[in-house]
Amino acid sequence: MKHQTAKAVTLLLCGLLSTKITQAKEPFTGIYLSLKAGGDLLTGKHKYETVGGANETTLRKIGMSYGFGVGYMKLTPSKVLWGGEVYYEGRSLKAKQKMVTIIDEGELTVSHKNSMGISGMVGMAANPKLIAYGKFSLESNSFELNFKNLARGAENKKLAKRTFGMLPGAGMLYKLSDSILVGVEYSLAVLKEIKTTPGTITSTYSPSENRASANIRWLF
């Protein structure tokens, strides 16, 4: 009787272990933690108007980004990938410009501090190790606008602003092992304009960023 019981327990444990191993080896599927790093190219438009006139300039700058995310992804039997992620990214973009009409109106420094958002992805397996996908994100972004040396006796003004945007993008994932994926991504950040009125200036800043990054994901 004891021998039969031990045999039954052994078979049950083997069955559970086999199921767990099979589940663990399911490709591109599971909850994951991601770490990412990359670069951002800013092409922000800045319009400003004062009693001395109006002008428009483009701010161009390259900065670095880093961040992490938590998400879930699933590869279906038909080789279609779908998933979603919540994420946070720190940013180092900082661009400066002089504001000029008929006189020097002052200086503006724009700093992009961070981003946080939620994204969805849909893709297709090119082979057992490679996935190509498209993605779409909704994002909240923190900016700092620092106006200095303003004309007509206006005081310097530093403003913290948050703006929202949409990010279409695409990427690829490569399977190093059953639990480790590496990849690259590109996205275009189209963000809502930021309006401010420092001193006698009416300022409208419209940020747009091209972003490229590399990432590593651990599947659980």
PDB file of C-alpha atoms in Angstrom, residues 55-214:
ATOM      1  CA  ASN A  55       8.466  84.939 -34.019  1.00  0.00           C
ATOM      2  CA  GLU A  56       8.733  81.166 -34.374  1.00  0.00           C
ATOM      3  CA  THR A  57      11.781  78.932 -33.986  1.00  0.00           C
ATOM      4  CA  THR A  58      12.616  75.229 -33.885  1.00  0.00           C
ATOM      5  CA  LEU A  59      14.485  73.729 -30.948  1.00  0.00           C
ATOM      6  CA  ARG A  60      16.699  70.791 -31.944  1.00  0.00           C
ATOM      7  CA  LYS A  61      18.582  68.727 -29.414  1.00  0.00           C
ATOM      8  CA  ILE A  62      19.665  65.136 -28.714  1.00  0.00           C
ATOM      9  CA  GLY A  63      19.318  63.658 -25.241  1.00  0.00           C
ATOM     10  CA  MET A  64      19.474  60.326 -23.442  1.00  0.00           C
ATOM     11  CA  SER A  65      16.694  58.307 -21.849  1.00  0.00           C
ATOM     12  CA  TYR A  66      16.492  55.369 -19.454  1.00  0.00           C
ATOM     13  CA  GLY A  67      13.607  53.552 -17.849  1.00  0.00           C
ATOM     14  CA  PHE A  68      11.775  50.414 -16.834  1.00  0.00           C
ATOM     15  CA  GLY A  69       8.419  48.785 -17.470  1.00  0.00           C
ATOM     16  CA  VAL A  70       6.174  45.955 -16.345  1.00  0.00           C
ATOM     17  CA  GLY A  71       3.914  44.183 -18.798  1.00  0.00           C
ATOM     18  CA  TYR A  72       2.390  41.022 -20.186  1.00  0.00           C
ATOM     19  CA  MET A  73       2.808  39.451 -23.602  1.00  0.00           C
ATOM     20  CA  LYS A  74       1.311  36.404 -25.314  1.00  0.00           C
ATOM     21  CA  LEU A  75       2.242  34.553 -28.501  1.00  0.00           C
ATOM     22  CA  THR A  76      -0.788  32.704 -29.875  1.00  0.00           C
ATOM     23  CA  PRO A  77      -0.637  29.365 -31.740  1.00  0.00           C
ATOM     24  CA  SER A  78      -1.134  31.325 -34.978  1.00  0.00           C
ATOM     25  CA  LYS A  79       2.142  33.200 -34.213  1.00  0.00           C
ATOM     26  CA  VAL A  80       0.400  36.510 -33.463  1.00  0.00           C
ATOM     27  CA  LEU A  81       1.869  38.449 -30.528  1.00  0.00           C
ATOM     28  CA  TRP A  82      -0.148  40.821 -28.353  1.00  0.00           C
ATOM     29  CA  GLY A  83       0.602  42.531 -25.062  1.00  0.00           C
ATOM     30  CA  GLY A  84       0.687  45.685 -22.975  1.00  0.00           C
ATOM     31  CA  GLU A  85       2.989  47.564 -20.625  1.00  0.00           C
ATOM     32  CA  VAL A  86       3.081  50.359 -18.063  1.00  0.00           C
ATOM     33  CA  TYR A  87       6.386  52.224 -17.937  1.00  0.00           C
ATOM     34  CA  TYR A  88       8.459  55.114 -16.578  1.00  0.00           C
ATOM     35  CA  GLU A  89      11.365  56.836 -18.347  1.00  0.00           C
ATOM     36  CA  GLY A  90      13.769  59.541 -17.190  1.00  0.00           C
ATOM     37  CA  ARG A  91      15.028  62.009 -19.807  1.00  0.00           C
ATOM     38  CA  SER A  92      17.983  64.382 -20.197  1.00  0.00           C
ATOM     39  CA  LEU A  93      16.754  66.548 -23.096  1.00  0.00           C
ATOM     40  CA  LYS A  94      17.600  70.213 -22.546  1.00  0.00           C
ATOM     41  CA  ALA A  95      17.420  72.863 -25.293  1.00  0.00           C
ATOM     42  CA  LYS A  96      18.152  76.612 -25.127  1.00  0.00           C
ATOM     43  CA  GLN A  97      17.208  79.470 -27.407  1.00  0.00           C
ATOM     44  CA  LYS A  98      17.193  83.273 -27.545  1.00  0.00           C
ATOM     45  CA  MET A  99      13.858  84.952 -28.150  1.00  0.00           C
ATOM     46  CA  VAL A 100      14.180  87.884 -30.543  1.00  0.00           C
ATOM     47  CA  THR A 101      11.687  90.262 -32.166  1.00  0.00           C
ATOM     48  CA  ILE A 102      12.764  93.854 -32.765  1.00  0.00           C
ATOM     49  CA  ILE A 103      14.797  93.493 -29.546  1.00  0.00           C
ATOM     50  CA  ASP A 104      16.188  90.634 -27.470  1.00  0.00           C
ATOM     51  CA  GLU A 105      13.161  89.380 -25.549  1.00  0.00           C
ATOM     52  CA  GLY A 106      15.055  86.929 -23.323  1.00  0.00           C
ATOM     53  CA  GLU A 107      16.132  83.303 -23.195  1.00  0.00           C
ATOM     54  CA  LEU A 108      14.219  80.047 -22.879  1.00  0.00           C
ATOM     55  CA  THR A 109      15.575  76.713 -21.638  1.00  0.00           C
ATOM     56  CA  VAL A 110      13.305  73.697 -22.098  1.00  0.00           C
ATOM     57  CA  SER A 111      14.032  70.541 -20.076  1.00  0.00           C
ATOM     58  CA  HIS A 112      12.178  67.263 -20.578  1.00  0.00           C
ATOM     59  CA  LYS A 113      12.315  65.570 -17.168  1.00  0.00           C
ATOM     60  CA  ASN A 114      10.418  62.296 -17.451  1.00  0.00           C
ATOM     61  CA  SER A 115       7.642  60.309 -19.101  1.00  0.00           C
ATOM     62  CA  MET A 116       5.184  57.700 -17.864  1.00  0.00           C
ATOM     63  CA  GLY A 117       2.577  55.861 -19.828  1.00  0.00           C
ATOM     64  CA  ILE A 118       0.775  52.768 -20.979  1.00  0.00           C
ATOM     65  CA  SER A 119       1.304  50.991 -24.292  1.00  0.00           C
ATOM     66  CA  GLY A 120      -0.173  48.161 -26.335  1.00  0.00           C
ATOM     67  CA  MET A 121       1.581  45.998 -28.906  1.00  0.00           C
ATOM     68  CA  VAL A 122       0.604  43.627 -31.727  1.00  0.00           C
ATOM     69  CA  GLY A 123       3.119  41.658 -33.747  1.00  0.00           C
ATOM     70  CA  MET A 124       4.014  38.530 -35.675  1.00  0.00           C
ATOM     71  CA  ALA A 125       6.699  35.873 -35.259  1.00  0.00           C
ATOM     72  CA  ALA A 126       9.165  35.955 -38.147  1.00  0.00           C
ATOM     73  CA  ASN A 127      10.782  32.736 -36.867  1.00  0.00           C
ATOM     74  CA  PRO A 128      11.014  30.889 -33.505  1.00  0.00           C
ATOM     75  CA  LYS A 129      13.436  33.498 -32.132  1.00  0.00           C
ATOM     76  CA  LEU A 130      12.395  36.785 -33.750  1.00  0.00           C
ATOM     77  CA  ILE A 131       9.282  38.957 -33.355  1.00  0.00           C
ATOM     78  CA  ALA A 132       8.384  42.183 -35.203  1.00  0.00           C
ATOM     79  CA  TYR A 133       5.615  44.353 -33.742  1.00  0.00           C
ATOM     80  CA  GLY A 134       3.841  47.675 -33.858  1.00  0.00           C
ATOM     81  CA  LYS A 135       2.915  49.596 -30.724  1.00  0.00           C
ATOM     82  CA  PHE A 136       0.859  52.564 -29.587  1.00  0.00           C
ATOM     83  CA  SER A 137       1.301  54.473 -26.323  1.00  0.00           C
ATOM     84  CA  LEU A 138      -0.531  57.113 -24.312  1.00  0.00           C
ATOM     85  CA  GLU A 139       1.884  59.153 -22.235  1.00  0.00           C
ATOM     86  CA  SER A 140       2.185  61.872 -19.586  1.00  0.00           C
ATOM     87  CA  ASN A 141       5.329  64.038 -19.771  1.00  0.00           C
ATOM     88  CA  SER A 142       6.949  66.429 -17.299  1.00  0.00           C
ATOM     89  CA  PHE A 143       8.660  69.562 -18.687  1.00  0.00           C
ATOM     90  CA  GLU A 144      10.421  72.530 -17.110  1.00  0.00           C
ATOM     91  CA  LEU A 145      10.430  75.882 -18.944  1.00  0.00           C
ATOM     92  CA  ASN A 146      12.924  78.414 -17.618  1.00  0.00           C
ATOM     93  CA  PHE A 147      12.592  81.997 -18.933  1.00  0.00           C
ATOM     94  CA  LYS A 148      15.568  84.287 -18.148  1.00  0.00           C
ATOM     95  CA  ASN A 149      16.777  87.816 -18.893  1.00  0.00           C
ATOM     96  CA  LEU A 150      13.320  88.909 -19.990  1.00  0.00           C
ATOM     97  CA  ALA A 151      12.930  92.352 -21.555  1.00  0.00           C
ATOM     98  CA  ARG A 152      10.914  95.254 -20.150  1.00  0.00           C
ATOM     99  CA  GLY A 153      11.814  94.525 -16.548  1.00  0.00           C
ATOM    100  CA  ALA A 154       9.945  91.222 -16.327  1.00  0.00           C
ATOM    101  CA  GLU A 155      11.086  88.767 -13.678  1.00  0.00           C
ATOM    102  CA  ASN A 156      12.689  85.430 -14.514  1.00  0.00           C
ATOM    103  CA  LYS A 157      10.173  82.611 -14.445  1.00  0.00           C
ATOM    104  CA  LYS A 158      10.620  78.849 -14.051  1.00  0.00           C
ATOM    105  CA  LEU A 159       7.523  76.787 -14.823  1.00  0.00           C
ATOM    106  CA  ALA A 160       6.853  73.071 -14.332  1.00  0.00           C
ATOM    107  CA  LYS A 161       4.343  71.759 -16.839  1.00  0.00           C
ATOM    108  CA  ARG A 162       2.847  68.357 -17.628  1.00  0.00           C
ATOM    109  CA  THR A 163       1.559  67.511 -21.080  1.00  0.00           C
ATOM    110  CA  PHE A 164       0.040  64.426 -22.687  1.00  0.00           C
ATOM    111  CA  GLY A 165       0.621  62.765 -26.011  1.00  0.00           C
ATOM    112  CA  MET A 166       0.340  59.774 -28.336  1.00  0.00           C
ATOM    113  CA  LEU A 167       3.231  57.652 -29.559  1.00  0.00           C
ATOM    114  CA  PRO A 168       2.982  55.322 -32.560  1.00  0.00           C
ATOM    115  CA  GLY A 169       5.990  53.065 -32.921  1.00  0.00           C
ATOM    116  CA  ALA A 170       7.516  49.725 -33.912  1.00  0.00           C
ATOM    117  CA  GLY A 171      10.069  47.275 -32.609  1.00  0.00           C
ATOM    118  CA  MET A 172      11.724  43.868 -32.754  1.00  0.00           C
ATOM    119  CA  LEU A 173      12.410  41.242 -30.083  1.00  0.00           C
ATOM    120  CA  TYR A 174      14.993  38.454 -30.152  1.00  0.00           C
ATOM    121  CA  LYS A 175      14.852  35.450 -27.812  1.00  0.00           C
ATOM    122  CA  LEU A 176      18.195  34.810 -26.098  1.00  0.00           C
ATOM    123  CA  SER A 177      16.635  32.160 -23.857  1.00  0.00           C
ATOM    124  CA  ASP A 178      13.207  31.064 -22.639  1.00  0.00           C
ATOM    125  CA  SER A 179      13.212  33.865 -20.055  1.00  0.00           C
ATOM    126  CA  ILE A 180      15.406  36.612 -21.592  1.00  0.00           C
ATOM    127  CA  LEU A 181      14.522  38.752 -24.614  1.00  0.00           C
ATOM    128  CA  VAL A 182      16.446  41.662 -26.125  1.00  0.00           C
ATOM    129  CA  GLY A 183      15.038  44.220 -28.522  1.00  0.00           C
ATOM    130  CA  VAL A 184      15.021  47.611 -30.177  1.00  0.00           C
ATOM    131  CA  GLU A 185      12.214  50.149 -30.538  1.00  0.00           C
ATOM    132  CA  TYR A 186      11.417  53.373 -32.377  1.00  0.00           C
ATOM    133  CA  SER A 187       8.561  55.746 -31.585  1.00  0.00           C
ATOM    134  CA  LEU A 188       7.413  59.229 -32.561  1.00  0.00           C
ATOM    135  CA  ALA A 189       6.188  61.312 -29.627  1.00  0.00           C
ATOM    136  CA  VAL A 190       3.507  63.811 -30.645  1.00  0.00           C
ATOM    137  CA  LEU A 191       2.760  65.816 -27.506  1.00  0.00           C
ATOM    138  CA  LYS A 192       0.173  68.451 -26.664  1.00  0.00           C
ATOM    139  CA  GLU A 193       1.405  72.056 -26.860  1.00  0.00           C
ATOM    140  CA  ILE A 194       2.341  73.971 -23.700  1.00  0.00           C
ATOM    141  CA  LYS A 195       1.084  77.561 -23.367  1.00  0.00           C
ATOM    142  CA  THR A 196       2.580  80.034 -20.871  1.00  0.00           C
ATOM    143  CA  THR A 197       2.693  83.818 -20.331  1.00  0.00           C
ATOM    144  CA  PRO A 198       6.004  84.837 -18.732  1.00  0.00           C
ATOM    145  CA  GLY A 199       6.159  88.621 -18.362  1.00  0.00           C
ATOM    146  CA  THR A 200       4.811  90.266 -21.508  1.00  0.00           C
ATOM    147  CA  ILE A 201       5.439  87.158 -23.650  1.00  0.00           C
ATOM    148  CA  THR A 202       2.775  84.773 -24.872  1.00  0.00           C
ATOM    149  CA  SER A 203       4.632  81.493 -25.413  1.00  0.00           C
ATOM    150  CA  THR A 204       3.435  78.298 -27.126  1.00  0.00           C
ATOM    151  CA  TYR A 205       5.790  75.314 -27.114  1.00  0.00           C
ATOM    152  CA  SER A 206       4.897  72.257 -29.240  1.00  0.00           C
ATOM    153  CA  PRO A 207       7.241  69.345 -28.442  1.00  0.00           C
ATOM    154  CA  SER A 208       7.873  66.520 -30.890  1.00  0.00           C
ATOM    155  CA  GLU A 209      10.469  63.793 -30.360  1.00  0.00           C
ATOM    156  CA  ASN A 210      11.908  60.888 -32.329  1.00  0.00           C
ATOM    157  CA  ARG A 211      12.913  58.169 -29.863  1.00  0.00           C
ATOM    158  CA  ALA A 212      15.051  55.059 -30.327  1.00  0.00           C
ATOM    159  CA  SER A 213      15.959  52.606 -27.581  1.00  0.00           C
ATOM    160  CA  ALA A 214      17.309  49.159 -26.773  1.00  0.00           C
TER     161      ALA A 214
END
